[in-house]
mmCIF file of C-alpha atoms and ligand atoms in Angstrom:
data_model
loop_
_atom_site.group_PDB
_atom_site.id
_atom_site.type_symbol
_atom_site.label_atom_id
_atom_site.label_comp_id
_atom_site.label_asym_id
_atom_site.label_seq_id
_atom_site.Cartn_x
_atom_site.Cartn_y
_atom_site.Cartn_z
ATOM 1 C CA UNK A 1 48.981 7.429 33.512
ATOM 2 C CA UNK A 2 46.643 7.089 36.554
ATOM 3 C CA UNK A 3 47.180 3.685 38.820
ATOM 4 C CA UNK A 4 44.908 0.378 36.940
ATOM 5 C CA UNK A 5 45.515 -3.472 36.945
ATOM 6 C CA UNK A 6 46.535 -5.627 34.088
ATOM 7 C CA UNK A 7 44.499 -9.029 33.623
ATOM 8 C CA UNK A 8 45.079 -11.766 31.427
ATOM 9 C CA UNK A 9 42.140 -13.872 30.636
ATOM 10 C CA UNK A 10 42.861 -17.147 29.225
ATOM 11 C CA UNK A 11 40.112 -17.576 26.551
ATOM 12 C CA UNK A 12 37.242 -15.577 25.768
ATOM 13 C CA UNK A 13 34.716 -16.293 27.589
ATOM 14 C CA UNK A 14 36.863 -15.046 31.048
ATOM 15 C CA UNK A 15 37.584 -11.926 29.052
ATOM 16 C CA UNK A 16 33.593 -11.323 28.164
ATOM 17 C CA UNK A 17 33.537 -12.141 32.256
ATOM 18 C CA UNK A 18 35.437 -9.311 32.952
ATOM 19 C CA UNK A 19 34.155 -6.599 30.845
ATOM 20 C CA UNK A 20 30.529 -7.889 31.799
ATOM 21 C CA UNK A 21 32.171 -6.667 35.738
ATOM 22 C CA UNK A 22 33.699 -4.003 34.859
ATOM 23 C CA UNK A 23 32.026 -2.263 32.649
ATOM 24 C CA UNK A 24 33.503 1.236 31.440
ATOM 25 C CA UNK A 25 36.155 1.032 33.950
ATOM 26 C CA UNK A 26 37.806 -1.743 31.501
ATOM 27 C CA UNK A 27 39.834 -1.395 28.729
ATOM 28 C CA UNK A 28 40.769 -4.127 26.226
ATOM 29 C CA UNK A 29 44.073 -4.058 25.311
ATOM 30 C CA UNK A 30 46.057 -5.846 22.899
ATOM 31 C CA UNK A 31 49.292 -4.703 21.491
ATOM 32 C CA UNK A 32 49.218 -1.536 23.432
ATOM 33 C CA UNK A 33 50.448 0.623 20.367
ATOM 34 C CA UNK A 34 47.108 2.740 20.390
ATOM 35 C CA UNK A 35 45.680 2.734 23.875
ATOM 36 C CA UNK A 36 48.795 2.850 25.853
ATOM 37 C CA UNK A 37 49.105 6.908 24.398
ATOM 38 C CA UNK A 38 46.011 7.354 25.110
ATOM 39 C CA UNK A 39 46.248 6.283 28.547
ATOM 40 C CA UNK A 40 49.552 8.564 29.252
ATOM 41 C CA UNK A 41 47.294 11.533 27.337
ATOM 42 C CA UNK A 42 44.657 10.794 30.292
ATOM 43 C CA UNK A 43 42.262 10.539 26.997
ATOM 44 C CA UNK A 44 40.929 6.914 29.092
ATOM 45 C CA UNK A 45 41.547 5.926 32.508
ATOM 46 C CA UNK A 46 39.984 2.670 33.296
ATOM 47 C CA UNK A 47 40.598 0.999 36.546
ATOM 48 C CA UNK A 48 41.339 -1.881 34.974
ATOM 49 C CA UNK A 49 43.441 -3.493 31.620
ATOM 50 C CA UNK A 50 41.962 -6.527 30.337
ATOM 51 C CA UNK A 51 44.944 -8.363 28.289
ATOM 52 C CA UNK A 52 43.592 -10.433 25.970
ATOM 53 C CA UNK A 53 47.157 -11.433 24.425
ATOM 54 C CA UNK A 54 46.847 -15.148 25.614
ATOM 55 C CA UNK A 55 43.869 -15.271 24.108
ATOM 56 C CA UNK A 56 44.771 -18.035 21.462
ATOM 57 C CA UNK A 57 41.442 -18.519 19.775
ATOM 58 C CA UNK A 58 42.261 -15.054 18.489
ATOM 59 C CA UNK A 59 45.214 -15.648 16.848
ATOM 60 C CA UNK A 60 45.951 -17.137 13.288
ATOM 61 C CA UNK A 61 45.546 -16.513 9.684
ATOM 62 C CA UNK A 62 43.448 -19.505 8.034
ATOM 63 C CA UNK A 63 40.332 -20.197 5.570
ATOM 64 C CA UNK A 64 37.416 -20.588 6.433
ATOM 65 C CA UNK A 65 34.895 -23.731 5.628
ATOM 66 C CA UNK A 66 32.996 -21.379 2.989
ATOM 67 C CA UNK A 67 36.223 -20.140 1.157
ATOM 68 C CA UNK A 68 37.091 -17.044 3.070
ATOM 69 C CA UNK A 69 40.314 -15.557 4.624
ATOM 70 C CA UNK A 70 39.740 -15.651 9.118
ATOM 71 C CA UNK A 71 42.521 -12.966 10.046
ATOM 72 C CA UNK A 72 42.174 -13.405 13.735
ATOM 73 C CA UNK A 73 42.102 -9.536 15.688
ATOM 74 C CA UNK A 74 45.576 -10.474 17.259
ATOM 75 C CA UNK A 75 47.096 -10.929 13.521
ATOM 76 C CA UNK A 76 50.215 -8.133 13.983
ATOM 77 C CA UNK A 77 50.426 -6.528 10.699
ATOM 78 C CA UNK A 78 54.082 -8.113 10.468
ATOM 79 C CA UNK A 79 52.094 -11.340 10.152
ATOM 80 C CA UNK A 80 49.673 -9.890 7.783
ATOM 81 C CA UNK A 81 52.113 -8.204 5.436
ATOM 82 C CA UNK A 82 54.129 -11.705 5.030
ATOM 83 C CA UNK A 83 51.114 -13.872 5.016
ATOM 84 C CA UNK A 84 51.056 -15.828 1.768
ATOM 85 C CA UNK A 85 47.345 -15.952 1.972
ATOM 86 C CA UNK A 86 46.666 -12.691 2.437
ATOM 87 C CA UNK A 87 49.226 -11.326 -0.158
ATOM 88 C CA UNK A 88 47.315 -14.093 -2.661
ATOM 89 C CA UNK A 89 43.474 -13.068 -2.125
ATOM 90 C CA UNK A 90 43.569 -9.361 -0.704
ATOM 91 C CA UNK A 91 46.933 -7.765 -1.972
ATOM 92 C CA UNK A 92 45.631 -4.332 -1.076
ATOM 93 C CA UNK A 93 45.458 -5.383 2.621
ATOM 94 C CA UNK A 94 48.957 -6.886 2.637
ATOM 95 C CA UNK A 95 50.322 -4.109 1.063
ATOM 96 C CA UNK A 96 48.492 -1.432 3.790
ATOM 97 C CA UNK A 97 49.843 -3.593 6.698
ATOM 98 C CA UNK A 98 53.137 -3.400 5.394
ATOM 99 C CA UNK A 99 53.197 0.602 5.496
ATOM 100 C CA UNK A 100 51.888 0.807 9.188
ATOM 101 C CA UNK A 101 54.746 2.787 11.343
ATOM 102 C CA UNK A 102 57.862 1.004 11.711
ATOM 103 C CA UNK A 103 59.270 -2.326 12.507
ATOM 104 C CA UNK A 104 58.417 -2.133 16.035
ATOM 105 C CA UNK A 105 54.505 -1.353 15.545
ATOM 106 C CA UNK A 106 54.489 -3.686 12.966
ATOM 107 C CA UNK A 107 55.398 -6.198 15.428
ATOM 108 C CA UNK A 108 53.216 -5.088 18.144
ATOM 109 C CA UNK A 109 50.239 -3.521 16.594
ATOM 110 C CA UNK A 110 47.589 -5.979 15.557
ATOM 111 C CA UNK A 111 44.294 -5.814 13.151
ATOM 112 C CA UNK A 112 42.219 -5.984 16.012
ATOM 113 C CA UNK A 113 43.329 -2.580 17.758
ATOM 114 C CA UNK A 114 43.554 -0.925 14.365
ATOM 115 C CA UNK A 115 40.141 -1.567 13.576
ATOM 116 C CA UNK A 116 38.879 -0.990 16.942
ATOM 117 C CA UNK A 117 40.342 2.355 17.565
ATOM 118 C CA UNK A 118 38.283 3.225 14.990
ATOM 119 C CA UNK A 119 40.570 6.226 12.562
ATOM 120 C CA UNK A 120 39.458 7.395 9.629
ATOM 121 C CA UNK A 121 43.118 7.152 9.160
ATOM 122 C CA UNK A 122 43.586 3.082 10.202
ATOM 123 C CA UNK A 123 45.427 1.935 7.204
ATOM 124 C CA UNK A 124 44.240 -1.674 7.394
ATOM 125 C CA UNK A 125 40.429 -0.250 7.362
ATOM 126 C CA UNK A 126 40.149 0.965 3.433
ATOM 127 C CA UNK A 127 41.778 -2.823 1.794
ATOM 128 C CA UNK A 128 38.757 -4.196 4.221
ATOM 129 C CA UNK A 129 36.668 -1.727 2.786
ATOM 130 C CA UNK A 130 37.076 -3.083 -0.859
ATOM 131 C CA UNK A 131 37.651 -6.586 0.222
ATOM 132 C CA UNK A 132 34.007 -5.782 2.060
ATOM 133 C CA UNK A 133 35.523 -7.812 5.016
ATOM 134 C CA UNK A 134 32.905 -8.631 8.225
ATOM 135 C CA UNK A 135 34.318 -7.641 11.527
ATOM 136 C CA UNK A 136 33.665 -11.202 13.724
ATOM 137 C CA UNK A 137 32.420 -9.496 17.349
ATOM 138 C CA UNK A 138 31.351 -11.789 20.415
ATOM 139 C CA UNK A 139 29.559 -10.086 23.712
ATOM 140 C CA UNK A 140 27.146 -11.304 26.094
ATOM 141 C CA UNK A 141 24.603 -12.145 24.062
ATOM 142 C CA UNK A 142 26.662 -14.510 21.528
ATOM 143 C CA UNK A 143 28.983 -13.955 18.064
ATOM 144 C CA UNK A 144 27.876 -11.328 15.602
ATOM 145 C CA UNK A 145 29.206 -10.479 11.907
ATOM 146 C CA UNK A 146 29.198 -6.685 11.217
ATOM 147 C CA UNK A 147 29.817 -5.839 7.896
ATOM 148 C CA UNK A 148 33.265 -3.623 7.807
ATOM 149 C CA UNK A 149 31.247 -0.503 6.397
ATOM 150 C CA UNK A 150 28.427 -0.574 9.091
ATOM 151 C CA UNK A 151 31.462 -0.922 11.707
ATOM 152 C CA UNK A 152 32.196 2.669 11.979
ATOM 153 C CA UNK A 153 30.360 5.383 13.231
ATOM 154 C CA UNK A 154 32.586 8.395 13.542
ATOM 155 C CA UNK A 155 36.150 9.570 14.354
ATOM 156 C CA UNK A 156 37.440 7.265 17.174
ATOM 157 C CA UNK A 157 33.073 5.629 17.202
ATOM 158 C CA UNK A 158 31.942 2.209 16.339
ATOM 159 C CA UNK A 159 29.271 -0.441 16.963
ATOM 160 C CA UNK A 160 31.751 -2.018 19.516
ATOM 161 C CA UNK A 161 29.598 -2.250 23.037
ATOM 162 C CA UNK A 162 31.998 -2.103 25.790
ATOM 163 C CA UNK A 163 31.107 -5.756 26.819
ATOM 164 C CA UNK A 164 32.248 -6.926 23.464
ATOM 165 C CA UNK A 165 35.735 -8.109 21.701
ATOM 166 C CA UNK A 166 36.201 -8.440 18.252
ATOM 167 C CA UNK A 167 37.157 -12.010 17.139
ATOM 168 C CA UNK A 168 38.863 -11.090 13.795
ATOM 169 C CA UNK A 169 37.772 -10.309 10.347
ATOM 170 C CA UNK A 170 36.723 -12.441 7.739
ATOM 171 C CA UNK A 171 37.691 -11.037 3.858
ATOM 172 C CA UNK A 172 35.968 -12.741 1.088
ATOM 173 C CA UNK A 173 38.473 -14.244 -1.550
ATOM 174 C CA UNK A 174 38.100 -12.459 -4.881
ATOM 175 C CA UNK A 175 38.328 -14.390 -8.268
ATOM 176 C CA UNK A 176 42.217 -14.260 -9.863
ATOM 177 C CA UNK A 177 41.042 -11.815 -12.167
ATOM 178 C CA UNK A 178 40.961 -9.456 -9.330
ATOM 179 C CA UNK A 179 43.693 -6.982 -8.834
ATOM 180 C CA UNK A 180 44.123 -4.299 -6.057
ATOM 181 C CA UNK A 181 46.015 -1.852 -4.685
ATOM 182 C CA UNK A 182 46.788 -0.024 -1.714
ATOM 183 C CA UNK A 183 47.925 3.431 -1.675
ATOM 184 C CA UNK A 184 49.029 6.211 1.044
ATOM 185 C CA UNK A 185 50.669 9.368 1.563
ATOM 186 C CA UNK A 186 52.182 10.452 5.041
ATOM 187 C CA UNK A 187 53.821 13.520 6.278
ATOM 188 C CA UNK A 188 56.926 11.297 5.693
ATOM 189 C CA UNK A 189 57.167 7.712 4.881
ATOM 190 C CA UNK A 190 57.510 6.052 8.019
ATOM 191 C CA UNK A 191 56.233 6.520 11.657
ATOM 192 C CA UNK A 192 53.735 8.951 9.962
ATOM 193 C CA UNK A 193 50.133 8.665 10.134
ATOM 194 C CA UNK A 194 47.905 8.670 6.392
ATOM 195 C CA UNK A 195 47.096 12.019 4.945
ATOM 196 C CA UNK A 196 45.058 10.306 2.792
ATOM 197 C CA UNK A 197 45.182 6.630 1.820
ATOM 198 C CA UNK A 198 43.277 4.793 -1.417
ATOM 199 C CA UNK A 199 42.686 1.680 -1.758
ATOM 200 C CA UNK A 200 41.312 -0.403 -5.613
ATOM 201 C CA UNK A 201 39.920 -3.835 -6.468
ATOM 202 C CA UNK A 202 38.657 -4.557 -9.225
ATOM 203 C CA UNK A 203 38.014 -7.501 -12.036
ATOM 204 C CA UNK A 204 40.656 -6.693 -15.079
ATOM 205 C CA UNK A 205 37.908 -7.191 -18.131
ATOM 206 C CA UNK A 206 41.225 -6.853 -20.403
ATOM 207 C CA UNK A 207 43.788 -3.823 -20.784
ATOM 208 C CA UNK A 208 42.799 -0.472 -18.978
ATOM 209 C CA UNK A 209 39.249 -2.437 -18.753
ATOM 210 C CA UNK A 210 37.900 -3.266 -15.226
ATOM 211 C CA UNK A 211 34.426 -4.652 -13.726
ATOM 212 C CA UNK A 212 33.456 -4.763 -9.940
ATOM 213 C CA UNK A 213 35.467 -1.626 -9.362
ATOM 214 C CA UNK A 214 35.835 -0.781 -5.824
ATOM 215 C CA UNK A 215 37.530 2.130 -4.336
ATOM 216 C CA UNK A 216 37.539 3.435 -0.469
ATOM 217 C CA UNK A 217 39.449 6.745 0.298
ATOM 218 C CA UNK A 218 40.851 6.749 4.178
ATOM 219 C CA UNK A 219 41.362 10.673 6.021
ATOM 220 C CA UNK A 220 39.425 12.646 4.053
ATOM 221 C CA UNK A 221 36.024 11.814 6.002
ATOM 222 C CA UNK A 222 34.865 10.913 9.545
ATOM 223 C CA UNK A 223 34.915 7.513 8.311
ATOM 224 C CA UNK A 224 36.630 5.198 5.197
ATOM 225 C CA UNK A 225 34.456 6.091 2.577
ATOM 226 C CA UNK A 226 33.634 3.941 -0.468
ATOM 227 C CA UNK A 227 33.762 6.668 -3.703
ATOM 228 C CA UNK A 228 31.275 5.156 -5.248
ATOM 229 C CA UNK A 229 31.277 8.149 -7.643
ATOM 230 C CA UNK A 230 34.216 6.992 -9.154
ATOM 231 C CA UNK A 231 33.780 3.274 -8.773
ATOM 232 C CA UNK A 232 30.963 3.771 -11.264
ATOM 233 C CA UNK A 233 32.594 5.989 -13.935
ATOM 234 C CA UNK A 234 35.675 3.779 -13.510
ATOM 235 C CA UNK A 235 33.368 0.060 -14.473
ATOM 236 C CA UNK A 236 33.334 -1.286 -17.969
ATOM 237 C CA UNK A 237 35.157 2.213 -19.134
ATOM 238 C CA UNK A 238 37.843 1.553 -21.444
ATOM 239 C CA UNK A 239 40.491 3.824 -19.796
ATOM 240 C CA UNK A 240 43.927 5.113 -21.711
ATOM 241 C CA UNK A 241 46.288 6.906 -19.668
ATOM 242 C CA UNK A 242 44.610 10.563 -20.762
ATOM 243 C CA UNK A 243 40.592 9.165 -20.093
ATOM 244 C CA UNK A 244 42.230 7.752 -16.646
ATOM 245 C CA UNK A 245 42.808 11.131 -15.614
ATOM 246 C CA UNK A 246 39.708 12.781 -16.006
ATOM 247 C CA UNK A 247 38.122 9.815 -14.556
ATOM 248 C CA UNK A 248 40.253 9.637 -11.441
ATOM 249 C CA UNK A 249 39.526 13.072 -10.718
ATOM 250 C CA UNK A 250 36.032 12.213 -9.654
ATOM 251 C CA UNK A 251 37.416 10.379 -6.245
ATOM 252 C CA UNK A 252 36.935 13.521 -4.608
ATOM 253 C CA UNK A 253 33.049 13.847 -5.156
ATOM 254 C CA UNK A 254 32.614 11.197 -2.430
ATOM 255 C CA UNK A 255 34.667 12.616 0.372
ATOM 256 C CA UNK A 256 33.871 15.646 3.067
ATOM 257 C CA UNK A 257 37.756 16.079 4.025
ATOM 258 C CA UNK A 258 38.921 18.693 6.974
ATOM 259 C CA UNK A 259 41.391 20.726 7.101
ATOM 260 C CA UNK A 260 43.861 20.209 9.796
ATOM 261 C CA UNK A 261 47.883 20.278 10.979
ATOM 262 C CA UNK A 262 48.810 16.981 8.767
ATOM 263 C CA UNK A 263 47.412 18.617 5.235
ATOM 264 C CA UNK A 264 44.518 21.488 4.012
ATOM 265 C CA UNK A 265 41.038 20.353 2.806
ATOM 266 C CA UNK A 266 42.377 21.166 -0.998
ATOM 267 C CA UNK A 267 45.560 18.550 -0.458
ATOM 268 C CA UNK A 268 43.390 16.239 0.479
ATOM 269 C CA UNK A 269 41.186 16.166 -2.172
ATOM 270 C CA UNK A 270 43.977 16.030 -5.028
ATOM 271 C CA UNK A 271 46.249 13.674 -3.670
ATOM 272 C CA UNK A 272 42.993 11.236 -3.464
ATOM 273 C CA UNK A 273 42.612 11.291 -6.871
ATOM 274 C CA UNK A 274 46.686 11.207 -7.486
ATOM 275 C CA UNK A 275 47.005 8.354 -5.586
ATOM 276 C CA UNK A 276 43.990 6.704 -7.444
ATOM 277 C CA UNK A 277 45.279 7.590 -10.885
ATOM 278 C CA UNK A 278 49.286 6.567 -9.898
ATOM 279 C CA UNK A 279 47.992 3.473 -8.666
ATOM 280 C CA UNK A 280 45.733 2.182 -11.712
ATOM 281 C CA UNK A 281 48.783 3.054 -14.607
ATOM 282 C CA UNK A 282 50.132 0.660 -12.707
ATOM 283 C CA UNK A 283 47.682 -1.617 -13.580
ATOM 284 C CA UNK A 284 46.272 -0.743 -16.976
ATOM 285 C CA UNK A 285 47.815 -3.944 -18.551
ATOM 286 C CA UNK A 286 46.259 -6.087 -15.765
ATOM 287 C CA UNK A 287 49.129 -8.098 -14.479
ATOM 288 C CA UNK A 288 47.693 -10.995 -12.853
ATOM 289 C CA UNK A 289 44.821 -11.491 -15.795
ATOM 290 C CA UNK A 290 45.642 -14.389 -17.795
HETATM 291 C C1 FAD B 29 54.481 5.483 16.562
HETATM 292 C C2 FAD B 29 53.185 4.944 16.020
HETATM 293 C C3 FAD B 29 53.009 4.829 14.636
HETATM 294 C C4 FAD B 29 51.797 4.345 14.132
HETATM 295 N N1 FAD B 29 51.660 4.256 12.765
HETATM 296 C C5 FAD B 29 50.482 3.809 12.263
HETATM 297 C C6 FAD B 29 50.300 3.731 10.842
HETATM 298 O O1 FAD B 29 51.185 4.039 10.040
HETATM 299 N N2 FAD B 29 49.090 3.302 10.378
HETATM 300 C C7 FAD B 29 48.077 2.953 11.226
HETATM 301 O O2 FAD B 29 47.006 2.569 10.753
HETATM 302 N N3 FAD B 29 48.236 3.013 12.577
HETATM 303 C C8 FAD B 29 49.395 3.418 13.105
HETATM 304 N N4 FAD B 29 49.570 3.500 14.466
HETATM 305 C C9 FAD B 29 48.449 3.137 15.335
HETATM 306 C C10 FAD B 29 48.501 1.691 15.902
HETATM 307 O O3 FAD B 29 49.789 1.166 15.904
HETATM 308 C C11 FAD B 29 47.585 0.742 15.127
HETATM 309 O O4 FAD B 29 46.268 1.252 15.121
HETATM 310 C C12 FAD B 29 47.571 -0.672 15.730
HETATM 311 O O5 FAD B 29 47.042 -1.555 14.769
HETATM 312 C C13 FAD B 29 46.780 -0.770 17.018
HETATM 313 O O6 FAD B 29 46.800 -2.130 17.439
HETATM 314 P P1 FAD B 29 47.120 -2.519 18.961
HETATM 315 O O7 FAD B 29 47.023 -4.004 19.028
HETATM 316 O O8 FAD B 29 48.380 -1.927 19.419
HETATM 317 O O9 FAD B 29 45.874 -1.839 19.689
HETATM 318 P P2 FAD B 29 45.707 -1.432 21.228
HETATM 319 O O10 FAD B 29 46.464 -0.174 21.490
HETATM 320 O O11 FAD B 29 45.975 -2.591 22.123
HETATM 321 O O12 FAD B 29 44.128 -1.133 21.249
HETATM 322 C C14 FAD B 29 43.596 -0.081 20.486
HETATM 323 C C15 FAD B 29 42.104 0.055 20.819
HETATM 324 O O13 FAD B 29 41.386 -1.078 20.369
HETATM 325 C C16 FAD B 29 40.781 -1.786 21.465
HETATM 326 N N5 FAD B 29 40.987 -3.209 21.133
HETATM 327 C C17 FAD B 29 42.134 -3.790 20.695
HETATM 328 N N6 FAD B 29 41.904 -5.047 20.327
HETATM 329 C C18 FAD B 29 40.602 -5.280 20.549
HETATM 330 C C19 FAD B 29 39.755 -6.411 20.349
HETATM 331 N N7 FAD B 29 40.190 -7.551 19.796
HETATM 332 N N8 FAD B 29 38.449 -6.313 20.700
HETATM 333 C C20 FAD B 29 37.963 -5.148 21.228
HETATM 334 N N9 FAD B 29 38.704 -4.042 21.428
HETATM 335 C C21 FAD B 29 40.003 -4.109 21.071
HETATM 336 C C22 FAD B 29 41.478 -1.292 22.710
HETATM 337 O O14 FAD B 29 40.621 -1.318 23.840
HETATM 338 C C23 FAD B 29 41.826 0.143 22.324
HETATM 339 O O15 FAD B 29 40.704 0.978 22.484
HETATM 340 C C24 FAD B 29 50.761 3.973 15.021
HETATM 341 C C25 FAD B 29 50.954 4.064 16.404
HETATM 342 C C26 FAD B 29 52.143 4.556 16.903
HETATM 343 C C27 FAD B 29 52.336 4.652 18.397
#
């Protein structure tokens, strides 16, 4: 790591201050989980941290006036994953925080930094995907709501201007007829980074009958993907264990995966669509529908 100062703005407005100042020689950083390797890898050497864990308007789980979840970007996924609001309208996202690293990263790492780093691998970013969650982003020029799939622009890329911090996210509640999943295979199960991760919501119609289907696939493109392929074959089908198969298989047809150390092109591809299929048997008698 090459020599920087650490500053701790007190709201956001002195943070905005000092990336406005500093430009590209600031970093913001938050729990440090992310940034902190990259800083010993030399990948970023700003001249200057801006700590924006005082911050407390970005802190706190609550609903919003119009009926939405406000996950603010400081949220650790240890808060997340015991939230009983989140585990009540987005299971999928509770669930995804709960499978990030270990204890300690759970602790430290927060929604904001996983979301702003920007992996195609970011476990929280495929629940947001199906919950389609708005990133909440304030800069210079006032507060902005990007929805989560026009957040991302590449590996490690996003809309994110360097003079901007993102607020938190906002995830629509779904109805209680909504069930969801999150789903994710590592190298091993913890302190291991996703493979490939798939996350489901969806509207239980009745048994092994689902409407609104939504499914986003996580490592197997430059971004979270949607497989809208699927999503389609997979509404108002009447699925038995055997149709569920054939229909599962179809996750694939949305995703451009790479081969690489952590698992080939091939892998990839299948263990979408396992992960897909093991996670809706689960749910073929729709648990939470009355
Ligand atoms: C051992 C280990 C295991 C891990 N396992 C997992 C895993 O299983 N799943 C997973 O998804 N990730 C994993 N991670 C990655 C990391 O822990 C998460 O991405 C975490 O959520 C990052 O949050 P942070 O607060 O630590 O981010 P930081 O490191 O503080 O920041 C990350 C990036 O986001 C920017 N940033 C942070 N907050 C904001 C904000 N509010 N506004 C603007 N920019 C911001 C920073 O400038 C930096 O570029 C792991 C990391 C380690 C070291």
């Amino acid at each position: 790591m090459t020599g920087f100062s650490v500053t701790v703005p007190k709201n956001i407005e002195e943070a905005l201050g000092l990336l406005e100042k500093w430009g590209r020689n600031a970093a913001v950083i938050a729990g440090g989980t992310d940034l902190v390797v990259e800083l010993k890898d030399k990948v970023k050497s700003p001249k200057i941290l801006v700590d924006i864990g005082r911050i407390p308007e970005l802190r706190g789980i609550s609903e919003t006036e119009d009926g939405q979840v406000w996950i603010g970007a400081l949220s650790t996924h240890c808060e997340i994953a015991s939230s009983d609001m989140v585990k009540e309208a987005a299971p999928a996202l509770a669930e995804a925080c709960a499978f990030v690293g270990s204890p300690q990263i759970r602790n430290r790492g927060t929604i904001g930094g996983n979301i702003c780093t920007a992996s195609p691998a970011g476990d929280t970013i495929p629940p947001l995907y199906v919950f389609e969650a708005s990133v909440e982003v304030r800069g210079p020029n006032g507060t902005r709501q990007v929805p989560i799939e026009s957040f991302f622009e590449g590996p490690k890329k996003s809309v994110l201007s360097p003079q901007e911090i993102v607020l938190g996210v906002k995830v629509p509640k779904l109805g209680k007829e909504y069930v969801s999943f999150f789903r994710r295979l590592g190298q091993r199960k913890s302190l291991a980074i996703s493979v490939v991760s798939v996350a489901f919501a969806g509207k239980c119609e009745g048994p092994g009958l689902f409407s609104d289907v939504r499914v986003a696939l996580g490592a197997v493109a430059p971004t979270v993907v949607r497989a809208r392929t699927v999503e389609n074959a997979l509404s108002n089908t009447k699925l038995d264990p055997k149709t569920l198969e054939s229909v599962t298989k179809l996750a694939f047809r949305d995703s451009v995966p790479i081969t690489d150390v952590r698992g080939s092109l091939e892998y990839r591809r299948d263990m979408a669509c396992n992960l897909l299929y093991e996670g809706l048997l689960n749910m073929m008698e729709c648990p939470k529908a009355g």
